[in-house]
mmCIF file of C-alpha atoms and ligand atoms in Angstrom:
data_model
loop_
_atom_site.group_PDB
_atom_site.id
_atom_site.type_symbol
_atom_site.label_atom_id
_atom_site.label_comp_id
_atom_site.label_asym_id
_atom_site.label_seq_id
_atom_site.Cartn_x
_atom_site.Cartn_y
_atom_site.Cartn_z
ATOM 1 C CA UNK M 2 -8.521 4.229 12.966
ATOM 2 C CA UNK M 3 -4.709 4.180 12.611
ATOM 3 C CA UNK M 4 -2.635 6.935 13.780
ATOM 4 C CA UNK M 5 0.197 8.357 11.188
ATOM 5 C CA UNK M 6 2.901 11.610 11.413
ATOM 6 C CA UNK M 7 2.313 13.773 8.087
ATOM 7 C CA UNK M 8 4.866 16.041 8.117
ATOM 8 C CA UNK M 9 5.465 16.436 11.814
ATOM 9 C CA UNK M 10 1.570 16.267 12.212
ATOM 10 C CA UNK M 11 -0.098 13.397 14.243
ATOM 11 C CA UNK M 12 -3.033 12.560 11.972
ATOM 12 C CA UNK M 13 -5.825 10.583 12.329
ATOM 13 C CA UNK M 14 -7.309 8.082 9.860
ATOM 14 C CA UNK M 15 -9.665 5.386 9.170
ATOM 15 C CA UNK M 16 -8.154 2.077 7.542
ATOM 16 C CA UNK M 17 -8.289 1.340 3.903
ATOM 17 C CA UNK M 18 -7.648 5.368 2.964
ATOM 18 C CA UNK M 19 -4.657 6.133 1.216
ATOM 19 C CA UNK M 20 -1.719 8.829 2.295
ATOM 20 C CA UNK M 21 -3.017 11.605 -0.095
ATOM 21 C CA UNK M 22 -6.963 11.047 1.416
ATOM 22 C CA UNK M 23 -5.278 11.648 4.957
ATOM 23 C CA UNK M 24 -3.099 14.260 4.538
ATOM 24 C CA UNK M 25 -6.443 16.322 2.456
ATOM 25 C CA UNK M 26 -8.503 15.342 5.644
ATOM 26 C CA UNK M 27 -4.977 17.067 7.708
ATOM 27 C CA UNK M 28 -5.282 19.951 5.390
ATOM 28 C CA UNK M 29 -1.650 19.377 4.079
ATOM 29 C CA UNK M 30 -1.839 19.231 0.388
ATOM 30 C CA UNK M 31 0.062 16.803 -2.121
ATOM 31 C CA UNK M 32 -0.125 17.768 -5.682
ATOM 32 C CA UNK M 33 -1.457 14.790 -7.918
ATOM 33 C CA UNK M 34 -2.127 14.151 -11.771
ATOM 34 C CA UNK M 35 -3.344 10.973 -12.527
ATOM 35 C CA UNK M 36 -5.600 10.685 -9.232
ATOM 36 C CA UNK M 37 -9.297 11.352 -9.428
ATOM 37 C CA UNK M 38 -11.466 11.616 -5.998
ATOM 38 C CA UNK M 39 -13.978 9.319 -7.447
ATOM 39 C CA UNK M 40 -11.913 6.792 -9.404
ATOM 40 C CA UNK M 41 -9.254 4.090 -8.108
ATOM 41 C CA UNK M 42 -5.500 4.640 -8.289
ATOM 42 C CA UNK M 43 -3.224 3.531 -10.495
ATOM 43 C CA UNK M 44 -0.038 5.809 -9.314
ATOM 44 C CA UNK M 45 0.929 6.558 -12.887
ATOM 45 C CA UNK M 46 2.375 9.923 -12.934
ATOM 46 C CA UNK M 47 4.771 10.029 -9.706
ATOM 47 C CA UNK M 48 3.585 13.520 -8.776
ATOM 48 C CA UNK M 49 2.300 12.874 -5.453
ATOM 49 C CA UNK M 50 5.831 10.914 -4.433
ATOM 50 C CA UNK M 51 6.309 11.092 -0.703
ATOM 51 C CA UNK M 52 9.086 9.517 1.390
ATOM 52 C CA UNK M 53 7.778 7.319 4.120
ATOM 53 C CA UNK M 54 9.865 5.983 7.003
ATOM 54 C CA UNK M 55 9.491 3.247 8.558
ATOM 55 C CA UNK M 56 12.022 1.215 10.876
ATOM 56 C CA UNK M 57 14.371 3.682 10.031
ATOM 57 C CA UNK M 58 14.791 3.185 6.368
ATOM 58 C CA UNK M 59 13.343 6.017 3.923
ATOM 59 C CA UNK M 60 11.585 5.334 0.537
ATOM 60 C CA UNK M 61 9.640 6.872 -1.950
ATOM 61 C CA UNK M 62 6.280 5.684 -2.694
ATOM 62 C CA UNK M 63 3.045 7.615 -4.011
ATOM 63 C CA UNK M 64 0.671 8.979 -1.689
ATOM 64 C CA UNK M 65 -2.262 8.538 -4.099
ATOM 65 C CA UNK M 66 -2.026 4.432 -4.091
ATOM 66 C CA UNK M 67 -0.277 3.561 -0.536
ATOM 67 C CA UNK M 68 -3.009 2.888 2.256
ATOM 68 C CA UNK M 69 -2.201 4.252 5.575
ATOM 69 C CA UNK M 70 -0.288 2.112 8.303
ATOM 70 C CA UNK M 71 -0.268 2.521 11.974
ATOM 71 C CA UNK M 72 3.206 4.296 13.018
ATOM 72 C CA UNK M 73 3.832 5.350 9.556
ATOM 73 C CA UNK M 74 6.117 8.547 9.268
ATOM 74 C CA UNK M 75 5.494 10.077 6.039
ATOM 75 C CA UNK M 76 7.432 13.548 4.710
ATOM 76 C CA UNK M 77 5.895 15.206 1.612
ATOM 77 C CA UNK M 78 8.016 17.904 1.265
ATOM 78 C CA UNK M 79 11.726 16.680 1.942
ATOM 79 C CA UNK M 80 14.509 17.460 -0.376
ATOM 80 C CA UNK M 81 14.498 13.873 -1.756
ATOM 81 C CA UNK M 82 10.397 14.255 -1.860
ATOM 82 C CA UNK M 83 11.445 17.532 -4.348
ATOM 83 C CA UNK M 84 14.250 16.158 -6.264
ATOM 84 C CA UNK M 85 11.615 13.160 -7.397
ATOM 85 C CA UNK M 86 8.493 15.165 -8.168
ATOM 86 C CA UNK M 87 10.334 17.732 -10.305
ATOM 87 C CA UNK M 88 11.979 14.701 -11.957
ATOM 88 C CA UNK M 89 8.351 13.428 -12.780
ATOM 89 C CA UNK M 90 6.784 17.132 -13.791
ATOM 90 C CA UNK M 91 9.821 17.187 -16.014
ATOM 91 C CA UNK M 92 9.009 13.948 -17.580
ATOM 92 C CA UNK M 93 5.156 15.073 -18.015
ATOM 93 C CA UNK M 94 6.158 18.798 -19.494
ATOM 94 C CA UNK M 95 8.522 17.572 -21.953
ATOM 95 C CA UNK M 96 5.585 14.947 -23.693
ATOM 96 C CA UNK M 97 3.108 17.914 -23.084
ATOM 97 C CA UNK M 98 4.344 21.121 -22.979
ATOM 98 C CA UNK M 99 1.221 23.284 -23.631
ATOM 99 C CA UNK M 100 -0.859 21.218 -21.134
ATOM 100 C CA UNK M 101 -2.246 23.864 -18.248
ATOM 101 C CA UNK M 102 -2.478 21.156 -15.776
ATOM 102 C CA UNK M 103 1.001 20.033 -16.399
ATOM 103 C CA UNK M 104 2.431 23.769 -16.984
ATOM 104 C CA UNK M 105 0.398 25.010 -13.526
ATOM 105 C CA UNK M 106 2.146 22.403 -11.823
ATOM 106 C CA UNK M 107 5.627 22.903 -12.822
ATOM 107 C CA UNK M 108 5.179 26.711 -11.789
ATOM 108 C CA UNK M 109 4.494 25.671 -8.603
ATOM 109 C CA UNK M 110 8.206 23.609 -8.778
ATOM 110 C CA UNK M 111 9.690 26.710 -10.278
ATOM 111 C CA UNK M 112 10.136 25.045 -13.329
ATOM 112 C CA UNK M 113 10.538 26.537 -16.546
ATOM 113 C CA UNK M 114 11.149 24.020 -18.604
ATOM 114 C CA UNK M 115 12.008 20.544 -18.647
ATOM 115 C CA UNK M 116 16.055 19.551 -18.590
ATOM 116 C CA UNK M 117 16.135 17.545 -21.145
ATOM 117 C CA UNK M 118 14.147 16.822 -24.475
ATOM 118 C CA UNK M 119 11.287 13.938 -24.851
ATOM 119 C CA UNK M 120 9.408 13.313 -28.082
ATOM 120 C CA UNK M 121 6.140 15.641 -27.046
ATOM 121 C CA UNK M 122 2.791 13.140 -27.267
ATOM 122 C CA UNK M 123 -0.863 14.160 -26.623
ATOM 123 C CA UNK M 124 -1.241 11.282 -24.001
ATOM 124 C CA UNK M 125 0.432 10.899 -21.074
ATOM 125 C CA UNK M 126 -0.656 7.469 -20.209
ATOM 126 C CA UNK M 127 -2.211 8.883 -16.949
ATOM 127 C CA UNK M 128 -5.315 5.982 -17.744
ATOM 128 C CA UNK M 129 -8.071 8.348 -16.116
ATOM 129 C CA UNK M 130 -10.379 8.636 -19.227
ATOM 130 C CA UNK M 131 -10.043 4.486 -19.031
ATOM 131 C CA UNK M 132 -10.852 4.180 -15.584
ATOM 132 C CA UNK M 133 -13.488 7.041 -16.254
ATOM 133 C CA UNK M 134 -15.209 4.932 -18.862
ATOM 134 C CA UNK M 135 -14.688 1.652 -16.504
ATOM 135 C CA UNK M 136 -15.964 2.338 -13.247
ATOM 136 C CA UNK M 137 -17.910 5.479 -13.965
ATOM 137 C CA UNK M 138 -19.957 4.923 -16.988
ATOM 138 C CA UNK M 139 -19.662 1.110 -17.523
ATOM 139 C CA UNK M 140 -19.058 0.896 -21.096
ATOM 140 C CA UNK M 141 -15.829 0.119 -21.394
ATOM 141 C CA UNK M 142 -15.165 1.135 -24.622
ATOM 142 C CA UNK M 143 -11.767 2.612 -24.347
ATOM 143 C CA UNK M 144 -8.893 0.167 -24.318
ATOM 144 C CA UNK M 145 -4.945 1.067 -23.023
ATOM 145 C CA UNK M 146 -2.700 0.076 -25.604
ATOM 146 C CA UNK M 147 0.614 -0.983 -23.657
ATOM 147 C CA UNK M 148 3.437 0.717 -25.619
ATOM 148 C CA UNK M 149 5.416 -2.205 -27.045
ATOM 149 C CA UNK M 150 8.099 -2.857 -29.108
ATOM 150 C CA UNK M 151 6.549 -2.956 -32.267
ATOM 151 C CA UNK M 152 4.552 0.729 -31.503
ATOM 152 C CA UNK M 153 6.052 3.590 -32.626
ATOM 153 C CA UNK M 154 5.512 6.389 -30.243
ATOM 154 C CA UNK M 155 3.558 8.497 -32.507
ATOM 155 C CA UNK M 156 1.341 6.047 -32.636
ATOM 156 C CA UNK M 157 -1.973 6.575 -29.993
ATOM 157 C CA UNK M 158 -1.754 4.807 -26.804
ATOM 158 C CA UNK M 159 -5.490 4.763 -26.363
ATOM 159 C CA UNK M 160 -8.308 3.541 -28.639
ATOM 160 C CA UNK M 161 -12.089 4.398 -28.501
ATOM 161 C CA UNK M 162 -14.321 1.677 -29.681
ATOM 162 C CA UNK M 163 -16.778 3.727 -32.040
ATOM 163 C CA UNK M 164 -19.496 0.551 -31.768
ATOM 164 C CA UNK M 165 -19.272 0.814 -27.361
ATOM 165 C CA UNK M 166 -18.852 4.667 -27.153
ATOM 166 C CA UNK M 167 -22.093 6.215 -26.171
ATOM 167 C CA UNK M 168 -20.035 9.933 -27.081
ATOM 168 C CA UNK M 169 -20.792 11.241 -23.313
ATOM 169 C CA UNK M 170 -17.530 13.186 -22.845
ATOM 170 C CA UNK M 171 -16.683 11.766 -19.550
ATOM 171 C CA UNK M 172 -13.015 10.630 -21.497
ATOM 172 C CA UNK M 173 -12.474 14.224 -22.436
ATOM 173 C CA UNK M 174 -13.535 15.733 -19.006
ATOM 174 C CA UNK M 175 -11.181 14.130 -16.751
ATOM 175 C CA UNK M 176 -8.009 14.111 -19.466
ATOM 176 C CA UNK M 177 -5.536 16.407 -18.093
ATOM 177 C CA UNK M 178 -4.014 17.052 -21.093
ATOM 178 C CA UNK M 179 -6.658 17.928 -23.253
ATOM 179 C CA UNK M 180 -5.844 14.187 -25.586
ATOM 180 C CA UNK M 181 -9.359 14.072 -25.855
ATOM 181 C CA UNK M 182 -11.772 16.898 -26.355
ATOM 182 C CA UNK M 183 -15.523 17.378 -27.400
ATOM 183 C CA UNK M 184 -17.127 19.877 -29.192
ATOM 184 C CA UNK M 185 -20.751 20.308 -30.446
ATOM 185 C CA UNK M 186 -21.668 21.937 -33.568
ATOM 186 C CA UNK M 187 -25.293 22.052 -34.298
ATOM 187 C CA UNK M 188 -27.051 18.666 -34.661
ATOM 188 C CA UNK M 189 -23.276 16.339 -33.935
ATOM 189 C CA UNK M 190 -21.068 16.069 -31.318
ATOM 190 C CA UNK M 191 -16.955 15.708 -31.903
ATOM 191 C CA UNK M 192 -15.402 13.767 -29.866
ATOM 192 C CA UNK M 193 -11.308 13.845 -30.841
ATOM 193 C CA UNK M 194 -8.971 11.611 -29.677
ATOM 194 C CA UNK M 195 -5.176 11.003 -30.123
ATOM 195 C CA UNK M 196 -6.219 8.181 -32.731
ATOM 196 C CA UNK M 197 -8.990 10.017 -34.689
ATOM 197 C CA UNK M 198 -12.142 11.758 -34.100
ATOM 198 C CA UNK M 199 -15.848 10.309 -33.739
ATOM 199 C CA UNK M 200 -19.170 11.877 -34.437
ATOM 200 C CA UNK M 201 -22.367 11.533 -32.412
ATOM 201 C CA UNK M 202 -26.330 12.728 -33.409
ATOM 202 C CA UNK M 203 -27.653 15.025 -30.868
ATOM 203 C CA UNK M 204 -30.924 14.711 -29.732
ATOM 204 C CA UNK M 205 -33.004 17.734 -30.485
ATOM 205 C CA UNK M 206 -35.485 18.969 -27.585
ATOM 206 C CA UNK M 207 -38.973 19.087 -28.466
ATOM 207 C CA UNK M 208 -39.914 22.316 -26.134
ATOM 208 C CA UNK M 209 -36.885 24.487 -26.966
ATOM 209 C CA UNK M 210 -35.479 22.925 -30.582
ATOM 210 C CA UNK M 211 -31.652 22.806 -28.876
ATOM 211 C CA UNK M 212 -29.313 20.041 -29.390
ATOM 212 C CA UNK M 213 -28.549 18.958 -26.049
ATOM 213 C CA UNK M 214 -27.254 15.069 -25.650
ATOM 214 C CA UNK M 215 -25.889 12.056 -28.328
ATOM 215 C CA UNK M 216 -28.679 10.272 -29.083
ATOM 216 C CA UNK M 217 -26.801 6.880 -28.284
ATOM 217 C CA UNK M 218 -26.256 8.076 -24.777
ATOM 218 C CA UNK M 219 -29.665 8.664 -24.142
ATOM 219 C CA UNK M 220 -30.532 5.119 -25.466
ATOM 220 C CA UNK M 221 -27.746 3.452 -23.227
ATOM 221 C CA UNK M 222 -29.191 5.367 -20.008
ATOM 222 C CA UNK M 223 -33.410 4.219 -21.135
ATOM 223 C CA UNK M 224 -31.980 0.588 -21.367
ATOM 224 C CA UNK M 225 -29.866 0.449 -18.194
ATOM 225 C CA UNK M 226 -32.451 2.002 -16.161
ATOM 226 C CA UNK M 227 -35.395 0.924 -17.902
ATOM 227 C CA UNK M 228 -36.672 4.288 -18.278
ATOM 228 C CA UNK M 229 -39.733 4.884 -20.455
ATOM 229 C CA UNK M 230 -37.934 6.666 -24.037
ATOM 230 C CA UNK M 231 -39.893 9.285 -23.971
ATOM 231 C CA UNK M 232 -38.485 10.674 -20.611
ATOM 232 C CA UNK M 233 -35.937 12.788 -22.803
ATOM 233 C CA UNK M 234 -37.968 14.318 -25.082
ATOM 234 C CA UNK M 235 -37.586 17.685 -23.604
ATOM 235 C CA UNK M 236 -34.397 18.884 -22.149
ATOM 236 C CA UNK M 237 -33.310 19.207 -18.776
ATOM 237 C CA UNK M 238 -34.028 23.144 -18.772
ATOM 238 C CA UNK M 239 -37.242 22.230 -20.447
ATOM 239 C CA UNK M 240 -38.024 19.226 -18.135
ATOM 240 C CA UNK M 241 -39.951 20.316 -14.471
HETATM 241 S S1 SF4 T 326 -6.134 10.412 -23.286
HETATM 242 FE FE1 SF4 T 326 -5.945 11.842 -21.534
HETATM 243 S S2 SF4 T 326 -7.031 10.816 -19.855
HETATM 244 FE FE2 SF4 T 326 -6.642 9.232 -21.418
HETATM 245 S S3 SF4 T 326 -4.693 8.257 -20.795
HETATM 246 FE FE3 SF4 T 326 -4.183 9.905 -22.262
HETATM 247 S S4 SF4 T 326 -3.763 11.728 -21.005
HETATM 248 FE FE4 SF4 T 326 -4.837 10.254 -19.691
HETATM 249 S S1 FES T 327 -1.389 11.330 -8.530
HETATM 250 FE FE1 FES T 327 -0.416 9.703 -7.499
HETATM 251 S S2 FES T 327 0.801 8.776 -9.026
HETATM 252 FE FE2 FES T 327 -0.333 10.278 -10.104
#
């Protein structure tokens, strides 16, 4: 266990967690974007900047991605703490204005709209669905296209492999932004993304007649678990 000041607080933790996992166990909260609870952290988005001391010099770093240290003084609410995460909420609400996430948490910064004007995009390169898709549901079938040069920014900074995408909506559930979204209409699920849209057959239940999962997802989970096929004929509701 290491022993850290949060905010005036003596806190507790065990080695190997970060800043934001301590100060949630301390009950002191630290907004955050691009972190997930069950996904590693790439500190993309800046929200959950804190300013940790240490020997007497002061820097910003983000809570989400810095482990704890014995000794560590860390302030997550200073001016200069303030003064950075409006400065990244700003960045986030001018390329998304309409985004809840993003427009719930620059309420909570009292702000009403950004200072200055961005070109507004659908994805804010916060990586989650990639991760999501990564160390979730092993496929790997989205890729992060690194803005270069050459890319204009209209052009999508993600791309969804049609041949590894299973259509399981994992991408679209943990997008803050709502970049990617799913919808099922009868028999086919829509999965939209910032570069197109892909469809999915639904598997029809054989006790109730609904449409209730993409027929490729169903085959990936019998293969990886070597699961007899017949094991999702019915429905979960239908299923004992
Ligand atoms: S599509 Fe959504 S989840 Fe994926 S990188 Fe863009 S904003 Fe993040
Ligand atoms: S939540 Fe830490 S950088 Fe995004």
């Amino acid at each position: 266990m290491v022993k850290l000041t949060i905010d005036d607080k003596v806190v507790e933790a065990e080695e190997g967690l970060t800043i934001l996992d301590a100060a949630n166990q301390a009950g002191i909260h630290i907004p955050t974007l691009c972190s997930h609870e069950s996904l590693s952290p790439i500190g993309s988005c800046r929200v959950c900047t804190v300013e940790i001391i240490t020997d007497g010099t002061s820097n910003l770093a983000t809570a989400c991605n810095y482990a704890v240290e014995e000794g560590l003084r860390v302030r997550t609410n200073s001016e200069k703490v303030v003064q950075a995460r409006r400065l990244a909420v700003e960045l986030l609400l001018a390329q998304r204005p309409h985004s809840d996430r993003i427009r719930e948490l620059a309420n909570k910064l009292d702000i009403e709209k950004p200072s200055f004007t961005l070109k507004q995009k659908e994805c804010i390169l916060c990586e989650l669905c990639v991760r999501a898709c990564h160390e979730i549901v092993g496929v790997d079938a989205i890729t992060f296209i690194a803005q270069g040069i050459n890319r204009g920014i209209d052009e999508p900074s993600i791309e969804i492999s049609p041949i590894k995408c299973i259509g399981c909506d994992s991408c679209a559930y943990v997008c803050p932004t709502e970049a990617i979204t799913v919808e099922d209409v009868g028999d086919t699920r829509i999965i939209n993304t910032p570069g197109g849209k892909m469809e999915f057959k639904l598997k029809k239940c054989k006790t109730c007649g609904n449409y209730w999962a993409p027929e490729k997802q169903l085959d990936y989970i019998v293969e990886k678990w070597h699961l007899e096929p017949e094991i999702f004929d019915s429905c979960p509701d239908c299923r004992d």
